[in-house]
């Protein structure tokens, strides 16, 4: 691996420049991705290791300092017994959402080699040719449970919260199963060769700190406990009031979305952790000079303290202009850190 800037920043070592990559950096905003999608479905791309490798490599032309494996957080649900599809314009649709305890009891706690072997195969192929570190990932128990229960995207997560609050025993049974699968899956990705992992708890910002500590933290901790071999990025959105609790659940790098000012977030997370973020994905739709000014602001807020990984506060949006993404990478790399 020629460029280990990202890994050094995760370990809070001094780097001359700040590493940058983007959540969802392989996707529809890139013309070469859209071209492949005319021939293959999203699940085709995920399940064919050669194609997954090809898509993972696409955004590297932008000069990012890390690659993220092309896959999806929902992939484990199918071998667990909850098949789904990505419906045009609607996002994920779970065919038979969980409605009762029987549905939870029927879920299988799988071994990653059974049912997710294609992901591990893609990692082994990627490790042969990558010039930058490879990030593996999984969905966190809460966010996966929300898809299983809601059956797809949700505005208020009412079904999820209803189960959580009215039948805590079933809730913990469900999150316990998901946590065990995700724990094994991340360890299998590390054994296959990923250099870092990210846990996506995208929708956990729906909860209060008390709810998080009672209903989620023990399960996320089970996933992340003793995962010291590689840097672990713990990410969520809308997490302003949850940062301390998420840090307590685990992760050597904590994600900060754009609603939390970076200096405030880092202070609360603690300087013994690295942080990742926190540009608003919408900034990439502004004129180039505005986007560059926002990049400068994030970098100034991070200061020259070691341990900041530049990223958006959430995934890159499908209509994002590629030229602005490129300009942001260049702007981040133009900034020199002082020791
Ligand atoms: O470079 C990368 O980061 C790509 C790999 C990746 C995908 N999904 C591929 C994908 C990653 C890291 C994910 C994570 C993911 N998937 C999350 C967590 C990140 C976040 O944004 O919060 C979530 C919540 C999902 C579930 C999911 N997958 C949704 C809600 C959708 C539909 C939304 C949409 O944009 O249409 C997907 C589909 C999906 N997964 C796409 C990609 C590139 C959309 C592109 C397509 O249809 O081809």
Tab-separated table of C-alpha atoms and ligand atoms in Angstrom:
chain	number	residue	atom	x	y	z
A	1	UNK	CA	0.000	0.000	0.000
A	2	UNK	CA	1.576	3.277	-1.108
A	3	UNK	CA	-0.635	5.763	0.727
A	4	UNK	CA	-1.344	5.108	4.416
A	5	UNK	CA	-2.339	8.692	5.317
A	6	UNK	CA	-5.847	7.571	6.295
A	7	UNK	CA	-4.619	4.851	8.679
A	8	UNK	CA	-2.098	7.167	10.306
A	9	UNK	CA	-4.812	9.764	10.948
A	10	UNK	CA	-7.094	7.056	12.408
A	11	UNK	CA	-4.283	6.236	14.830
A	12	UNK	CA	-3.931	9.972	15.631
A	13	UNK	CA	-0.395	10.132	14.287
A	14	UNK	CA	0.861	13.392	12.790
A	15	UNK	CA	0.307	13.688	9.036
A	16	UNK	CA	1.389	16.548	6.748
A	17	UNK	CA	-2.025	16.655	5.086
A	18	UNK	CA	-5.512	15.558	6.120
A	19	UNK	CA	-6.791	12.341	4.525
A	20	UNK	CA	-10.121	12.518	2.705
A	21	UNK	CA	-12.662	9.965	1.478
A	22	UNK	CA	-16.448	10.092	1.075
A	23	UNK	CA	-19.172	7.873	2.440
A	24	UNK	CA	-21.002	6.399	-0.579
A	25	UNK	CA	-18.107	7.497	-2.796
A	26	UNK	CA	-18.957	4.748	-5.301
A	27	UNK	CA	-22.402	5.450	-6.656
A	28	UNK	CA	-24.782	7.192	-8.981
A	29	UNK	CA	-23.060	10.600	-9.068
A	30	UNK	CA	-20.288	8.915	-11.114
A	31	UNK	CA	-20.968	8.364	-14.834
A	32	UNK	CA	-18.967	5.110	-14.879
A	33	UNK	CA	-21.161	3.722	-12.063
A	34	UNK	CA	-24.366	4.699	-13.868
A	35	UNK	CA	-23.021	3.002	-17.007
A	36	UNK	CA	-22.550	-0.288	-15.127
A	37	UNK	CA	-26.004	0.038	-13.565
A	38	UNK	CA	-27.635	-0.009	-17.002
A	39	UNK	CA	-26.432	-3.638	-17.264
A	40	UNK	CA	-26.583	-4.845	-13.658
A	41	UNK	CA	-28.787	-4.340	-10.610
A	42	UNK	CA	-27.285	-3.070	-7.377
A	43	UNK	CA	-27.449	-6.572	-5.909
A	44	UNK	CA	-25.722	-8.007	-9.018
A	45	UNK	CA	-22.857	-5.571	-8.432
A	46	UNK	CA	-22.622	-6.526	-4.762
A	47	UNK	CA	-22.800	-10.285	-5.300
A	48	UNK	CA	-20.266	-10.556	-8.126
A	49	UNK	CA	-16.786	-10.069	-6.600
A	50	UNK	CA	-15.170	-8.928	-9.890
A	51	UNK	CA	-17.855	-6.272	-10.403
A	52	UNK	CA	-17.720	-5.204	-6.741
A	53	UNK	CA	-13.952	-4.741	-7.118
A	54	UNK	CA	-14.447	-2.685	-10.269
A	55	UNK	CA	-16.950	-0.345	-8.580
A	56	UNK	CA	-14.839	-0.036	-5.416
A	57	UNK	CA	-11.952	1.220	-7.572
A	58	UNK	CA	-14.007	3.774	-9.552
A	59	UNK	CA	-13.781	6.723	-7.132
A	60	UNK	CA	-10.013	6.341	-6.696
A	61	UNK	CA	-9.556	8.524	-9.783
A	62	UNK	CA	-10.721	11.423	-7.609
A	63	UNK	CA	-7.595	11.075	-5.456
A	64	UNK	CA	-9.290	9.916	-2.249
A	65	UNK	CA	-7.095	8.416	0.465
A	66	UNK	CA	-9.190	5.308	1.151
A	67	UNK	CA	-11.392	2.852	-0.710
A	68	UNK	CA	-14.628	1.566	0.785
A	69	UNK	CA	-15.680	-1.883	-0.197
A	70	UNK	CA	-18.672	-1.842	-2.549
A	71	UNK	CA	-21.481	-3.632	-0.709
A	72	UNK	CA	-24.569	-2.605	1.265
A	73	UNK	CA	-25.414	-2.675	4.950
A	74	UNK	CA	-28.522	-4.753	4.221
A	75	UNK	CA	-26.700	-7.728	2.639
A	76	UNK	CA	-26.649	-9.880	5.829
A	77	UNK	CA	-30.447	-9.729	6.078
A	78	UNK	CA	-31.039	-12.105	3.173
A	79	UNK	CA	-28.992	-15.057	4.530
A	80	UNK	CA	-30.492	-14.359	7.977
A	81	UNK	CA	-33.885	-15.088	6.428
A	82	UNK	CA	-35.192	-11.628	5.489
A	83	UNK	CA	-34.895	-11.156	1.711
A	84	UNK	CA	-35.260	-7.662	0.240
A	85	UNK	CA	-34.925	-5.722	-2.976
A	86	UNK	CA	-33.993	-2.211	-4.003
A	87	UNK	CA	-37.112	-0.854	-5.661
A	88	UNK	CA	-36.727	1.898	-8.256
A	89	UNK	CA	-36.973	5.275	-6.518
A	90	UNK	CA	-38.110	3.793	-3.214
A	91	UNK	CA	-34.955	2.474	-1.659
A	92	UNK	CA	-34.880	-0.897	0.084
A	93	UNK	CA	-38.028	-3.000	0.481
A	94	UNK	CA	-37.955	-5.921	2.948
A	95	UNK	CA	-40.344	-8.575	1.626
A	96	UNK	CA	-41.651	-9.745	5.015
A	97	UNK	CA	-40.944	-7.171	7.748
A	98	UNK	CA	-40.720	-8.363	11.347
A	99	UNK	CA	-44.079	-8.010	13.096
A	100	UNK	CA	-43.813	-10.352	16.068
A	101	UNK	CA	-41.619	-12.548	18.228
A	102	UNK	CA	-41.959	-15.506	15.867
A	103	UNK	CA	-40.343	-13.432	13.128
A	104	UNK	CA	-37.414	-12.638	15.414
A	105	UNK	CA	-37.004	-16.251	16.531
A	106	UNK	CA	-36.944	-17.396	12.911
A	107	UNK	CA	-33.925	-15.208	12.025
A	108	UNK	CA	-30.724	-17.200	11.573
A	109	UNK	CA	-27.469	-16.198	13.261
A	110	UNK	CA	-25.274	-16.966	10.265
A	111	UNK	CA	-21.549	-17.408	9.785
A	112	UNK	CA	-20.270	-14.818	7.275
A	113	UNK	CA	-18.746	-17.484	5.025
A	114	UNK	CA	-22.262	-18.893	4.570
A	115	UNK	CA	-24.257	-16.343	2.664
A	116	UNK	CA	-21.773	-13.454	2.563
A	117	UNK	CA	-18.808	-15.245	1.009
A	118	UNK	CA	-18.984	-12.968	-2.047
A	119	UNK	CA	-18.130	-9.947	0.127
A	120	UNK	CA	-15.102	-11.719	1.580
A	121	UNK	CA	-14.042	-12.810	-1.921
A	122	UNK	CA	-14.202	-9.198	-3.142
A	123	UNK	CA	-11.988	-8.109	-0.231
A	124	UNK	CA	-9.368	-10.752	-1.067
A	125	UNK	CA	-9.323	-9.642	-4.719
A	126	UNK	CA	-9.107	-5.955	-3.793
A	127	UNK	CA	-6.203	-6.425	-1.445
A	128	UNK	CA	-4.047	-7.452	-4.413
A	129	UNK	CA	-4.223	-4.173	-6.245
A	130	UNK	CA	-5.076	-1.314	-3.924
A	131	UNK	CA	-2.845	1.766	-3.597
A	132	UNK	CA	-4.850	3.015	-0.568
A	133	UNK	CA	-6.308	1.380	2.567
A	134	UNK	CA	-9.520	-0.607	2.222
A	135	UNK	CA	-12.429	0.129	4.580
A	136	UNK	CA	-14.866	-2.690	5.337
A	137	UNK	CA	-18.228	-1.958	6.921
A	138	UNK	CA	-21.494	-3.185	8.347
A	139	UNK	CA	-24.773	-1.713	9.538
A	140	UNK	CA	-25.190	-1.346	13.291
A	141	UNK	CA	-27.855	-3.400	15.112
A	142	UNK	CA	-30.272	-0.467	15.582
A	143	UNK	CA	-30.180	0.690	11.956
A	144	UNK	CA	-30.535	-2.875	10.635
A	145	UNK	CA	-33.409	-3.549	13.044
A	146	UNK	CA	-35.159	-0.400	11.829
A	147	UNK	CA	-35.132	-1.689	8.237
A	148	UNK	CA	-36.297	-5.151	9.329
A	149	UNK	CA	-39.207	-3.713	11.308
A	150	UNK	CA	-40.231	-0.758	9.126
A	151	UNK	CA	-39.763	-2.768	5.929
A	152	UNK	CA	-37.916	0.121	4.265
A	153	UNK	CA	-37.309	3.795	4.787
A	154	UNK	CA	-39.258	5.506	7.539
A	155	UNK	CA	-40.164	9.021	8.602
A	156	UNK	CA	-40.681	8.550	12.330
A	157	UNK	CA	-39.518	4.987	13.103
A	158	UNK	CA	-42.760	4.384	14.927
A	159	UNK	CA	-42.936	0.598	14.448
A	160	UNK	CA	-39.341	0.272	15.586
A	161	UNK	CA	-39.882	2.380	18.697
A	162	UNK	CA	-43.171	0.643	19.457
A	163	UNK	CA	-41.460	-2.743	19.626
A	164	UNK	CA	-38.533	-1.290	21.568
A	165	UNK	CA	-40.754	0.348	24.182
A	166	UNK	CA	-43.586	-2.173	24.460
A	167	UNK	CA	-41.704	-5.474	24.239
A	168	UNK	CA	-38.124	-4.902	25.410
A	169	UNK	CA	-37.492	-8.633	25.719
A	170	UNK	CA	-38.206	-9.238	22.035
A	171	UNK	CA	-36.281	-6.087	21.145
A	172	UNK	CA	-33.182	-7.332	22.937
A	173	UNK	CA	-33.571	-10.756	21.324
A	174	UNK	CA	-33.609	-9.087	17.894
A	175	UNK	CA	-30.700	-6.737	18.533
A	176	UNK	CA	-28.752	-9.567	20.134
A	177	UNK	CA	-29.042	-11.670	16.978
A	178	UNK	CA	-28.114	-8.760	14.725
A	179	UNK	CA	-25.162	-7.836	16.945
A	180	UNK	CA	-23.775	-11.357	16.854
A	181	UNK	CA	-24.023	-11.525	13.054
A	182	UNK	CA	-22.427	-8.088	12.612
A	183	UNK	CA	-19.695	-8.938	15.108
A	184	UNK	CA	-18.758	-12.072	13.144
A	185	UNK	CA	-19.101	-10.281	9.803
A	186	UNK	CA	-16.695	-7.458	10.722
A	187	UNK	CA	-14.175	-9.952	12.083
A	188	UNK	CA	-14.424	-12.000	8.871
A	189	UNK	CA	-13.823	-8.842	6.813
A	190	UNK	CA	-10.729	-8.077	8.903
A	191	UNK	CA	-9.480	-11.653	8.480
A	192	UNK	CA	-10.021	-11.298	4.706
A	193	UNK	CA	-7.816	-8.197	4.694
A	194	UNK	CA	-9.645	-4.890	5.249
A	195	UNK	CA	-7.459	-2.218	6.875
A	196	UNK	CA	-10.236	-0.494	8.851
A	197	UNK	CA	-13.955	-0.954	9.447
A	198	UNK	CA	-16.879	1.445	9.734
A	199	UNK	CA	-20.077	0.700	11.621
A	200	UNK	CA	-22.997	2.616	10.075
A	201	UNK	CA	-25.673	3.486	12.623
A	202	UNK	CA	-27.239	5.911	10.170
A	203	UNK	CA	-30.622	6.356	11.872
A	204	UNK	CA	-29.687	6.073	15.559
A	205	UNK	CA	-30.116	9.858	15.941
A	206	UNK	CA	-33.828	9.050	16.294
A	207	UNK	CA	-33.180	8.056	19.921
A	208	UNK	CA	-32.643	10.021	23.121
A	209	UNK	CA	-29.437	9.390	25.098
A	210	UNK	CA	-31.392	7.369	27.694
A	211	UNK	CA	-33.030	5.235	25.014
A	212	UNK	CA	-29.660	4.705	23.343
A	213	UNK	CA	-27.991	3.561	26.536
A	214	UNK	CA	-30.840	1.205	27.471
A	215	UNK	CA	-31.807	-0.315	24.141
A	216	UNK	CA	-28.793	-0.010	21.846
A	217	UNK	CA	-25.461	0.543	23.559
A	218	UNK	CA	-24.996	-2.999	24.983
A	219	UNK	CA	-25.523	-4.494	21.510
A	220	UNK	CA	-23.240	-2.056	19.697
A	221	UNK	CA	-20.648	-2.664	22.393
A	222	UNK	CA	-20.895	-6.402	21.727
A	223	UNK	CA	-20.117	-5.719	18.062
A	224	UNK	CA	-17.159	-3.435	18.722
A	225	UNK	CA	-15.626	-5.021	21.812
A	226	UNK	CA	-12.056	-6.313	21.355
A	227	UNK	CA	-11.919	-5.086	17.772
A	228	UNK	CA	-8.505	-3.597	18.345
A	229	UNK	CA	-6.666	-5.042	15.346
A	230	UNK	CA	-7.738	-2.225	12.981
A	231	UNK	CA	-9.179	1.300	13.297
A	232	UNK	CA	-12.935	1.253	13.915
A	233	UNK	CA	-15.088	4.170	12.736
A	234	UNK	CA	-18.395	4.502	14.600
A	235	UNK	CA	-20.792	6.609	12.538
A	236	UNK	CA	-24.317	7.960	12.887
A	237	UNK	CA	-26.314	11.026	11.876
A	238	UNK	CA	-28.365	13.374	14.040
A	239	UNK	CA	-26.186	12.179	16.916
A	240	UNK	CA	-25.503	15.526	18.568
A	241	UNK	CA	-26.908	14.377	21.908
A	242	UNK	CA	-25.519	10.839	21.592
A	243	UNK	CA	-21.819	11.428	20.987
A	244	UNK	CA	-20.609	10.521	24.481
A	245	UNK	CA	-22.778	7.390	24.561
A	246	UNK	CA	-21.629	6.316	21.101
A	247	UNK	CA	-18.021	6.797	22.150
A	248	UNK	CA	-18.708	4.643	25.210
A	249	UNK	CA	-20.138	1.941	22.944
A	250	UNK	CA	-16.854	1.822	21.035
A	251	UNK	CA	-14.812	2.986	18.074
A	252	UNK	CA	-11.398	4.594	17.737
A	253	UNK	CA	-12.796	7.137	15.241
A	254	UNK	CA	-16.166	8.806	15.839
A	255	UNK	CA	-18.226	10.226	12.959
A	256	UNK	CA	-19.522	13.794	13.289
A	257	UNK	CA	-22.305	15.042	11.053
A	258	UNK	CA	-22.556	18.689	9.974
A	259	UNK	CA	-25.076	19.628	12.665
A	260	UNK	CA	-22.390	19.290	15.325
A	261	UNK	CA	-19.633	21.930	15.102
A	262	UNK	CA	-16.397	19.963	14.815
A	263	UNK	CA	-14.553	21.531	17.785
A	264	UNK	CA	-17.535	20.914	20.073
A	265	UNK	CA	-17.960	17.330	18.842
A	266	UNK	CA	-14.304	16.436	19.200
A	267	UNK	CA	-14.108	17.888	22.690
A	268	UNK	CA	-17.106	15.837	23.802
A	269	UNK	CA	-15.884	12.645	22.144
A	270	UNK	CA	-12.499	13.192	23.788
A	271	UNK	CA	-9.101	13.827	22.261
A	272	UNK	CA	-8.140	10.195	22.802
A	273	UNK	CA	-10.317	9.414	19.751
A	274	UNK	CA	-9.982	10.483	16.139
A	275	UNK	CA	-12.958	12.114	14.400
A	276	UNK	CA	-14.346	11.878	10.876
A	277	UNK	CA	-16.453	14.460	9.096
A	278	UNK	CA	-18.165	16.811	8.877
A	279	UNK	CA	-19.010	18.715	5.687
A	280	UNK	CA	-22.722	18.981	4.837
A	281	UNK	CA	-23.259	16.845	1.671
A	282	UNK	CA	-25.381	19.726	0.300
A	283	UNK	CA	-22.270	21.943	0.174
A	284	UNK	CA	-21.153	19.945	-2.868
A	285	UNK	CA	-24.064	21.515	-4.776
A	286	UNK	CA	-22.801	25.058	-4.133
A	287	UNK	CA	-20.461	26.920	-6.517
A	288	UNK	CA	-16.848	25.804	-6.311
A	289	UNK	CA	-15.627	28.825	-4.355
A	290	UNK	CA	-18.348	28.364	-1.723
A	291	UNK	CA	-17.516	24.656	-1.373
A	292	UNK	CA	-13.811	25.476	-1.028
A	293	UNK	CA	-14.546	28.036	1.672
A	294	UNK	CA	-16.561	25.407	3.591
A	295	UNK	CA	-13.690	22.927	3.268
A	296	UNK	CA	-11.330	25.561	4.662
A	297	UNK	CA	-13.713	26.129	7.546
A	298	UNK	CA	-13.860	22.439	8.494
A	299	UNK	CA	-10.066	22.164	8.282
A	300	UNK	CA	-9.598	25.297	10.386
A	301	UNK	CA	-12.016	23.928	12.979
A	302	UNK	CA	-10.114	20.642	13.147
A	303	UNK	CA	-6.956	22.679	13.630
A	304	UNK	CA	-3.640	20.915	13.378
A	305	UNK	CA	-4.511	18.344	16.005
A	306	UNK	CA	-3.652	14.839	14.710
A	307	UNK	CA	-6.618	12.532	14.136
A	308	UNK	CA	-9.036	14.245	11.754
A	309	UNK	CA	-10.272	12.368	8.681
A	310	UNK	CA	-12.058	14.660	6.239
A	311	UNK	CA	-15.426	13.332	5.042
A	312	UNK	CA	-18.999	14.439	4.598
A	313	UNK	CA	-21.383	14.284	7.540
A	314	UNK	CA	-23.416	11.665	5.620
A	315	UNK	CA	-23.260	9.867	2.269
A	316	UNK	CA	-22.668	11.664	-1.003
A	317	UNK	CA	-25.972	12.397	-2.784
A	318	UNK	CA	-26.784	10.884	-6.207
A	319	UNK	CA	-26.940	14.198	-8.134
A	320	UNK	CA	-23.658	15.566	-6.743
A	321	UNK	CA	-21.417	17.158	-9.434
A	322	UNK	CA	-18.241	15.080	-9.762
A	323	UNK	CA	-16.161	18.212	-10.459
A	324	UNK	CA	-17.010	19.639	-7.046
A	325	UNK	CA	-16.056	16.360	-5.342
A	326	UNK	CA	-12.735	16.511	-7.175
A	327	UNK	CA	-12.241	20.165	-6.148
A	328	UNK	CA	-12.903	19.272	-2.494
A	329	UNK	CA	-10.280	16.504	-2.547
A	330	UNK	CA	-7.741	18.917	-4.036
A	331	UNK	CA	-8.579	21.615	-1.524
A	332	UNK	CA	-8.196	19.240	1.443
A	333	UNK	CA	-4.843	18.022	0.138
A	334	UNK	CA	-3.586	21.568	-0.505
A	335	UNK	CA	-3.830	22.358	3.199
A	336	UNK	CA	-0.601	21.653	5.123
A	337	UNK	CA	-0.838	20.739	8.783
A	338	UNK	CA	1.745	22.098	11.168
A	339	UNK	CA	3.111	19.968	13.957
B	1	LIG	O1	-18.821	3.761	-1.888
B	1	LIG	C1	-19.667	3.405	-1.072
B	1	LIG	O2	-19.718	3.908	0.053
B	1	LIG	C2	-20.657	2.419	-1.559
B	1	LIG	C3	-20.999	1.260	-0.724
B	1	LIG	C4	-22.272	1.454	0.073
B	1	LIG	C5	-23.601	1.270	-0.443
B	1	LIG	N1	-24.473	1.374	0.620
B	1	LIG	C6	-24.005	0.980	-1.837
B	1	LIG	C7	-25.332	1.461	-2.270
B	1	LIG	C8	-22.367	1.732	1.418
B	1	LIG	C9	-21.262	2.072	2.396
B	1	LIG	C10	-23.760	1.665	1.751
B	1	LIG	C11	-24.246	1.854	3.120
B	1	LIG	C12	-25.689	1.961	3.361
B	1	LIG	N2	-26.717	1.327	2.717
B	1	LIG	C13	-26.232	2.709	4.412
B	1	LIG	C14	-25.450	3.476	5.427
B	1	LIG	C15	-24.961	4.759	4.862
B	1	LIG	C16	-25.952	5.853	4.866
B	1	LIG	O3	-26.092	6.487	3.798
B	1	LIG	O4	-26.577	6.121	5.893
B	1	LIG	C17	-27.625	2.576	4.352
B	1	LIG	C18	-28.631	3.238	5.271
B	1	LIG	C19	-27.920	1.681	3.302
B	1	LIG	C20	-29.250	1.173	2.871
B	1	LIG	C21	-29.555	1.619	1.507
B	1	LIG	N3	-28.946	1.146	0.357
B	1	LIG	C22	-30.498	2.589	1.102
B	1	LIG	C23	-31.374	3.383	2.053
B	1	LIG	C24	-30.464	2.659	-0.286
B	1	LIG	C25	-31.370	3.439	-1.202
B	1	LIG	C26	-31.052	4.868	-1.169
B	1	LIG	C27	-30.686	5.400	-2.502
B	1	LIG	O5	-29.745	6.196	-2.541
B	1	LIG	O6	-31.346	5.049	-3.477
B	1	LIG	C28	-29.450	1.784	-0.738
B	1	LIG	C29	-29.031	1.588	-2.122
B	1	LIG	C30	-27.563	1.729	-2.394
B	1	LIG	N4	-26.556	1.141	-1.705
B	1	LIG	C31	-27.002	2.464	-3.460
B	1	LIG	C32	-25.600	2.303	-3.393
B	1	LIG	C33	-24.549	2.862	-4.314
B	1	LIG	C34	-27.847	3.261	-4.471
B	1	LIG	C35	-27.419	3.126	-5.856
B	1	LIG	C36	-28.136	2.229	-6.799
B	1	LIG	O7	-29.356	2.013	-6.748
B	1	LIG	O8	-27.409	1.804	-7.685
